[in-house]
Amino acid sequence: MKKIGVIGAGTMGNGIAHVSALASFQVTLMDVKNQFIKKGMDSINNNMFRQVKKETITKGEMDNAIKRITTTLDMSQFADCDIVIEAASENPDIKASIFKQLDNLCKRDTILATNTSSISITKIAANTNRPEKVIGMHFMNPVPVMKLIEVIRGLLTDNDTAESVVALSEKLGKTPVECNDFPGFISNRILMPMINEAIFCLMEGVAEVEAIDKIMKLGMAHQMGPLMLADLIGLDVCLAIMEVLHNELGDSKYRPCPLLIKMVAAGTLGKKSGKGFYDYS
Ligand SMILES: NC(=O)c1ccc[n+]([C@@H]2O[C@H](COP(=O)([O-])OP(=O)(O)OC[C@H]3O[C@@H](n4cnc5c(N)ncnc54)[C@H](O)[C@@H]3O)[C@@H](O)[C@H]2O)c1
């Protein structure tokens, strides 16, 4: 593999472009508006510069990596990519439309990967005529820091595709771990109900934001409390994942907390909007 396409320059997409370019791949990064691309490229510059200051990469490596990233608003630029990693918003209709278009314009052997947090890989693959080449490649946030990639096979994903994605993950300096296609996979099937429960605790007045996070940090040796983590992930993403778990598994224990629904409606999405459970302004 030489050329990687990344769809969506948001929280995850810019991180995926960042690690791919640093690992010497040619990267094409696409979003729907120039302002999102600019914001994504600003994040990549800032995050790589932080690595330069920490001396984990040199300024020369940073400059070369940035030069390997091409940005575009036009999906046809993915035609000659070896793999396209989709990291657009967590919305089944958006992903369905993207995969239909990718299937039409990419070369026959291009692998189509999705970074979805919870949507069925098998259902996403059904929008294409190459379900054997569709796979989940679930990076963790923040991408440049976190080691895990959860690799999820859809029902029809073939061995070659899974092996290529495992090998690519390792080239990106990550540790791939495979699991099967079930709502939320492993990571969000377990993490998101915990975050949702922390929001219920806040809504019911069991404790304040800081106390909930401190109890979980100090008591469970978590690096970050669940409410701060929800802010980092994005409350809209958390809600979308809870809705998938609730709808697909059909168990009321997965119902999204009303306070989470209300905060998303108000546009308080966490770090990316400047306000969530904490204030980032
Ligand atoms: N935020 C996390 O912690 C996290 C972790 C792992 C996986 N994910 C998953 O990664 C994906 C992206 O999440 P995010 O947090 O980066 O979201 P985000 O809201 O930060 O970014 C999404 C980006 O996709 C763009 N987009 C929307 N429709 C598009 C289209 N048709 N074509 C191209 N770009 C489009 C948006 O303009 C936006 O810039 C989601 O599927 C999410 O579930 C998120």
Coordinates of C-alpha atoms and ligand atoms in Angstrom, one line a residue:
M1 CA 0.0 0.0 0.0
K2 CA 1.2 3.5 -0.9
K3 CA -1.7 5.8 -1.1
I4 CA -4.4 6.2 1.7
G5 CA -7.6 8.2 1.3
V6 CA -9.2 9.7 4.4
I7 CA -12.8 10.9 4.4
G8 CA -13.6 13.5 7.0
A9 CA -11.1 15.9 8.5
G10 CA -12.7 16.1 11.9
T11 CA -11.4 14.7 15.3
M12 CA -10.6 11.3 13.9
G13 CA -10.0 11.9 10.2
N14 CA -7.2 14.4 10.9
G15 CA -5.6 12.0 13.3
I16 CA -5.7 9.2 10.8
A17 CA -4.1 11.5 8.1
H18 CA -1.5 12.5 10.7
V19 CA -0.3 9.0 11.5
S20 CA -0.5 7.8 7.9
A21 CA 1.6 10.7 6.6
L22 CA 4.2 10.2 9.4
A23 CA 4.4 6.5 8.4
S24 CA 5.4 7.7 4.9
F25 CA 2.1 7.0 3.0
Q26 CA 0.7 9.5 0.5
V27 CA -2.5 10.8 2.0
T28 CA -5.5 12.4 0.4
L29 CA -7.8 14.0 3.0
M30 CA -11.3 15.0 2.0
D31 CA -14.2 16.9 3.7
V32 CA -17.3 18.7 2.5
K33 CA -16.2 22.3 3.2
N34 CA -12.9 24.1 3.0
Q35 CA -13.4 25.4 6.6
F36 CA -13.4 21.8 7.9
I37 CA -10.3 21.0 5.9
K38 CA -8.5 24.0 7.2
K39 CA -9.5 23.2 10.8
G40 CA -8.2 19.6 10.3
M41 CA -4.9 20.7 8.8
D42 CA -4.4 23.2 11.7
S43 CA -4.9 20.3 14.1
I44 CA -2.4 18.2 12.3
N45 CA 0.2 21.0 12.3
N46 CA -0.4 21.7 16.0
N47 CA -0.3 18.1 17.0
M48 CA 2.8 17.3 14.9
F49 CA 4.5 20.4 16.3
R50 CA 3.8 19.2 19.8
Q51 CA 5.6 15.9 18.9
V52 CA 8.6 18.0 17.5
K53 CA 8.8 19.9 20.9
K54 CA 8.7 16.5 22.7
E55 CA 11.4 15.3 20.4
T56 CA 9.5 12.2 19.3
I57 CA 9.8 13.4 15.7
T58 CA 12.2 15.9 14.0
K59 CA 11.0 19.1 12.3
G60 CA 12.2 17.6 9.0
E61 CA 10.0 14.5 9.5
M62 CA 7.1 16.8 10.3
D63 CA 7.6 19.0 7.1
N64 CA 7.9 15.9 4.9
A65 CA 4.8 14.4 6.4
I66 CA 2.7 17.5 5.9
K67 CA 3.9 17.6 2.2
R68 CA 2.6 14.1 1.8
I69 CA -1.0 15.2 2.6
T70 CA -3.2 16.5 -0.3
T71 CA -6.6 17.9 0.6
T72 CA -9.7 17.9 -1.5
L73 CA -13.4 18.5 -1.6
D74 CA -13.8 16.0 -4.5
M75 CA -14.2 12.3 -3.8
S76 CA -13.0 11.3 -7.3
Q77 CA -9.5 12.0 -6.0
F78 CA -9.7 8.6 -4.2
A79 CA -9.8 6.7 -7.5
D80 CA -6.2 5.4 -7.3
C81 CA -6.0 4.9 -3.5
D82 CA -5.0 1.5 -2.2
I83 CA -7.3 2.0 0.8
V84 CA -9.9 4.6 1.8
I85 CA -10.6 5.1 5.5
E86 CA -13.9 6.7 6.1
A87 CA -14.1 8.9 9.2
A88 CA -17.2 11.0 8.4
S89 CA -19.9 11.8 10.9
E90 CA -21.5 8.8 12.7
N91 CA -24.6 8.7 10.6
P92 CA -25.7 5.6 8.7
D93 CA -27.2 7.5 5.8
I94 CA -24.0 9.6 5.3
K95 CA -21.9 6.4 5.4
A96 CA -24.2 4.5 3.0
S97 CA -23.9 7.3 0.5
I98 CA -20.1 7.6 0.8
F99 CA -19.6 3.8 0.3
K100 CA -21.9 3.7 -2.7
Q101 CA -19.8 6.5 -4.3
L102 CA -16.5 5.0 -3.3
D103 CA -17.5 1.6 -4.8
N104 CA -18.3 3.3 -8.1
L105 CA -15.1 5.3 -8.4
C106 CA -12.3 3.4 -6.7
K107 CA -10.2 0.7 -8.5
R108 CA -11.5 -2.8 -8.0
D109 CA -9.0 -3.9 -5.4
T110 CA -9.2 -0.8 -3.2
I111 CA -10.0 -1.7 0.4
L112 CA -12.9 0.4 1.8
A113 CA -12.4 0.8 5.6
T114 CA -14.7 2.6 8.0
N115 CA -13.8 4.1 11.4
T116 CA -17.4 3.8 12.6
S117 CA -17.7 3.5 16.3
S118 CA -20.8 1.4 16.3
I119 CA -22.6 1.0 12.9
S120 CA -22.7 -2.5 11.4
I121 CA -19.8 -3.1 9.0
T122 CA -22.0 -5.7 7.2
K123 CA -24.7 -3.1 6.6
I124 CA -22.1 -0.5 5.4
A125 CA -20.6 -3.2 3.1
A126 CA -24.0 -4.0 1.6
N127 CA -23.9 -0.6 -0.1
T128 CA -21.1 -1.8 -2.3
N129 CA -20.5 -4.6 -4.8
R130 CA -17.3 -5.5 -3.0
P131 CA -18.4 -6.5 0.5
E132 CA -15.4 -8.8 0.8
K133 CA -13.2 -5.6 0.6
V134 CA -15.1 -3.7 3.3
I135 CA -13.8 -3.7 6.9
G136 CA -13.9 -1.8 10.2
M137 CA -10.7 0.0 11.2
H138 CA -11.6 1.6 14.5
F139 CA -8.9 4.0 15.6
M140 CA -9.0 5.4 19.2
N141 CA -9.0 9.1 20.1
P142 CA -6.5 10.9 20.1
V143 CA -5.2 8.9 17.1
P144 CA -1.6 9.9 17.3
V145 CA -1.4 8.8 20.9
M146 CA -3.6 5.7 21.3
K147 CA -2.1 2.4 20.2
L148 CA -5.2 0.3 19.6
I149 CA -6.9 -0.3 16.3
E150 CA -10.0 -2.5 16.6
V151 CA -10.2 -4.4 13.3
I152 CA -13.8 -5.6 12.6
R153 CA -14.7 -8.0 9.8
G154 CA -18.1 -7.8 8.3
L155 CA -19.9 -11.0 7.5
L156 CA -18.4 -11.2 4.0
T157 CA -15.0 -9.6 4.6
D158 CA -12.3 -11.8 3.2
N159 CA -9.0 -13.0 4.8
D160 CA -6.8 -10.9 2.4
T161 CA -8.5 -7.7 3.4
A162 CA -8.3 -8.5 7.1
E163 CA -4.6 -9.4 6.7
S164 CA -3.8 -6.3 4.7
V165 CA -5.5 -4.1 7.3
V166 CA -3.7 -5.8 10.2
A167 CA -0.4 -5.3 8.4
L168 CA -1.2 -1.6 7.6
S169 CA -2.2 -1.0 11.3
E170 CA 1.3 -2.3 12.3
K171 CA 3.0 0.0 9.8
L172 CA 1.1 2.9 11.3
G173 CA 2.8 1.9 14.7
K174 CA -0.5 0.6 16.1
T175 CA -1.6 -2.6 17.7
P176 CA -4.5 -4.2 15.8
V177 CA -7.0 -6.4 17.7
E178 CA -9.7 -8.3 15.7
C179 CA -13.3 -8.7 16.8
N180 CA -16.6 -9.5 15.1
D181 CA -19.4 -7.3 13.8
F182 CA -21.8 -6.6 16.6
P183 CA -23.3 -3.2 17.7
G184 CA -20.5 -1.1 19.3
F185 CA -18.0 -4.0 18.7
I186 CA -16.1 -4.5 22.0
S187 CA -14.8 -1.0 22.8
N188 CA -18.0 1.0 22.7
R189 CA -20.3 -1.9 23.8
I190 CA -18.5 -1.6 27.1
L191 CA -17.3 2.1 27.2
M192 CA -20.4 3.9 26.1
P193 CA -22.9 2.4 28.6
M194 CA -20.4 3.5 31.3
I195 CA -20.3 7.1 30.0
N196 CA -24.1 7.1 29.6
E197 CA -24.5 5.9 33.3
A198 CA -22.1 8.7 34.4
I199 CA -24.5 11.2 32.7
F200 CA -27.5 9.6 34.4
C201 CA -25.6 10.0 37.8
L202 CA -25.1 13.7 37.0
M203 CA -28.7 14.1 35.9
E204 CA -30.1 12.4 39.0
G205 CA -27.9 14.6 41.3
V206 CA -25.8 11.7 42.6
A207 CA -22.7 13.9 42.4
E208 CA -21.3 16.9 40.5
V209 CA -19.2 16.6 37.3
E210 CA -15.8 16.8 39.0
A211 CA -16.8 14.3 41.7
I212 CA -18.0 11.7 39.2
D213 CA -14.8 12.0 37.2
K214 CA -12.5 12.0 40.3
I215 CA -14.2 8.9 41.7
M216 CA -13.8 7.0 38.5
K217 CA -10.2 8.2 38.0
L218 CA -8.9 7.5 41.5
G219 CA -11.1 4.6 42.2
M220 CA -10.7 2.6 39.0
A221 CA -7.3 3.9 37.9
H222 CA -8.8 5.4 34.7
Q223 CA -6.6 8.0 33.1
M224 CA -9.6 10.3 32.5
G225 CA -13.1 10.5 34.1
P226 CA -16.1 9.4 32.0
L227 CA -17.5 12.9 31.6
M228 CA -14.2 14.4 30.4
L229 CA -13.8 11.5 28.1
A230 CA -17.4 12.1 26.7
D231 CA -16.3 15.7 26.0
L232 CA -13.2 14.5 24.2
I233 CA -15.2 12.0 22.1
G234 CA -17.9 14.5 21.3
L235 CA -21.4 14.2 22.8
D236 CA -23.0 13.9 19.4
V237 CA -20.8 10.9 18.7
C238 CA -21.7 9.4 22.2
L239 CA -25.4 9.9 21.5
A240 CA -25.2 8.3 18.0
I241 CA -23.4 5.2 19.5
M242 CA -26.0 4.8 22.3
E243 CA -28.8 5.0 19.7
V244 CA -27.1 2.2 17.7
L245 CA -26.7 0.1 20.8
H246 CA -30.3 0.8 21.9
N247 CA -31.9 0.2 18.4
E248 CA -29.8 -2.8 17.4
L249 CA -29.7 -4.7 20.7
G250 CA -33.2 -3.7 21.7
D251 CA -32.5 -3.6 25.4
S252 CA -33.7 -0.6 27.4
K253 CA -30.5 -0.7 29.4
Y254 CA -28.9 1.1 26.4
R255 CA -31.4 4.0 26.3
P256 CA -29.5 7.3 25.9
C257 CA -29.6 9.5 29.0
P258 CA -32.1 12.4 28.5
L259 CA -29.5 14.9 29.6
L260 CA -27.1 13.6 26.8
I261 CA -30.0 14.1 24.3
K262 CA -30.6 17.6 25.6
M263 CA -27.0 18.7 25.5
V264 CA -26.6 17.5 21.9
A265 CA -29.8 19.4 21.0
A266 CA -28.3 22.5 22.6
G267 CA -25.1 22.2 20.6
T268 CA -22.9 21.6 23.7
L269 CA -20.9 18.8 22.1
G270 CA -17.8 18.9 24.3
K271 CA -14.3 20.0 23.5
K272 CA -15.0 20.5 19.7
S273 CA -17.8 23.0 20.4
G274 CA -16.0 24.7 23.3
K275 CA -18.5 23.5 26.0
G276 CA -19.8 20.2 27.2
F277 CA -19.6 18.9 30.8
Y278 CA -16.5 21.2 31.1
D279 CA -15.9 24.7 29.7
Y280 CA -13.1 25.0 27.0
S281 CA -13.6 28.6 26.0
Ligands
LIG1 N1 -14.6 11.1 18.4 C1 -14.1 9.9 18.8 O1 -13.6 9.8 19.9 C2 -14.2 8.7 17.9 C3 -13.4 7.6 18.2 C4 -13.4 6.5 17.3 C5 -14.2 6.5 16.2 N2 -15.0 7.6 15.9 C6 -15.8 7.6 14.7 O2 -15.1 8.3 13.7 C7 -16.0 9.0 12.8 C8 -15.8 10.4 12.8 O3 -16.0 10.9 14.1 P1 -15.3 12.3 14.5 O4 -15.3 12.3 16.0 O5 -14.0 12.6 13.8 O6 -16.4 13.3 14.0 P2 -16.3 14.9 13.7 O7 -17.7 15.5 13.8 O8 -15.2 15.5 14.5 O9 -15.8 14.9 12.1 C9 -16.6 14.4 11.1 C10 -16.2 15.1 9.8 O10 -16.8 14.4 8.7 C11 -17.1 15.4 7.8 N3 -18.2 14.8 6.9 C12 -19.5 14.7 7.1 N4 -20.1 14.2 6.0 C13 -19.1 14.0 5.1 C14 -19.1 13.5 3.7 N5 -20.2 13.1 3.1 N6 -17.9 13.5 3.1 C15 -16.7 13.9 3.7 N7 -16.7 14.4 5.0 C16 -17.9 14.4 5.6 C17 -17.6 16.5 8.6 O11 -17.7 17.7 7.9 C18 -16.6 16.5 9.8 O12 -15.5 17.4 9.5 C19 -17.4 8.6 13.3 O13 -17.9 7.4 12.6 C20 -17.2 8.3 14.8 O14 -18.1 7.4 15.3 C21 -15.0 8.7 16.7

